[in-house]
XYZ file of C-alpha atoms in Angstrom:
84
model
C 17.436 -0.502 22.047
C 18.678 0.648 18.657
C 15.929 1.499 16.172
C 16.051 1.593 12.374
C 13.380 2.517 9.861
C 13.025 1.579 6.217
C 10.666 1.484 3.277
C 9.354 -1.727 1.743
C 8.404 -0.663 -1.780
C 6.237 -2.948 -3.851
C 4.071 -2.914 -6.931
C 1.597 -5.247 -8.502
C 2.246 -6.272 -12.101
C -0.345 -8.516 -13.685
C -0.740 -11.335 -11.133
C 2.596 -10.799 -9.332
C 4.110 -8.618 -6.637
C 7.515 -7.028 -7.176
C 9.644 -5.707 -4.298
C 12.450 -3.127 -4.324
C 15.510 -4.437 -2.442
C 19.098 -3.224 -2.215
C 22.406 -4.996 -1.689
C 24.061 -3.543 1.445
C 27.573 -2.212 1.012
C 30.257 -0.506 3.025
C 32.836 -1.806 5.487
C 30.346 -3.849 7.538
C 29.513 -6.041 4.545
C 32.984 -6.619 3.071
C 33.189 -10.170 4.435
C 29.454 -10.905 4.552
C 27.331 -13.042 2.256
C 27.100 -11.552 -1.227
C 23.540 -12.904 -1.414
C 22.299 -10.464 1.238
C 19.447 -8.176 0.138
C 17.458 -5.748 2.261
C 15.064 -2.830 2.205
C 16.734 0.593 2.276
C 16.899 1.434 5.988
C 18.951 3.060 8.693
C 18.977 4.300 12.265
C 16.905 7.261 13.387
C 18.627 10.571 14.097
C 17.902 12.246 17.452
C 14.291 13.486 17.534
C 13.488 11.991 14.134
C 10.214 10.167 13.467
C 10.459 6.684 11.906
C 8.814 7.703 8.608
C 11.111 10.722 8.293
C 14.124 8.468 8.869
C 12.873 5.872 6.384
C 12.403 8.489 3.649
C 15.785 10.093 4.393
C 17.563 6.727 4.323
C 15.868 5.740 1.053
C 16.941 8.987 -0.597
C 20.510 8.668 0.759
C 20.975 5.020 -0.219
C 19.090 4.962 -3.518
C 19.646 8.526 -4.717
C 16.002 9.139 -5.647
C 13.260 11.198 -4.015
C 10.190 9.277 -2.903
C 6.628 10.159 -1.998
C 3.317 8.389 -1.919
C 0.894 6.768 0.450
C 2.854 5.064 3.209
C 1.418 2.231 5.316
C 3.038 1.575 8.687
C 4.014 -2.069 9.212
C 4.596 -3.876 12.482
C 8.238 -3.701 13.581
C 10.485 -6.736 13.858
C 13.392 -7.389 16.218
C 16.534 -8.540 14.420
C 18.780 -11.275 15.791
C 21.183 -8.634 17.144
C 18.361 -6.902 19.046
C 17.760 -3.943 16.726
C 14.134 -2.927 16.179
C 13.284 -2.308 12.504
């Protein structure tokens, strides 16, 4: 089973929650829905822990360093069978 890891960033402002999402790009999304948004994520490298992969992918895709208190969420299985 393929495994990806990502970060779901959020913040509370007044009475609302705001989420940080990205629009996927690259050759896989050329003919896909332009309304697609996702968390920054990607597949784990060999021997890499999920949190390490999630931080690496965020920094690669967004171009910013990130740190903080991370809370592990329950994984989901995408329609194609990938665990995220």
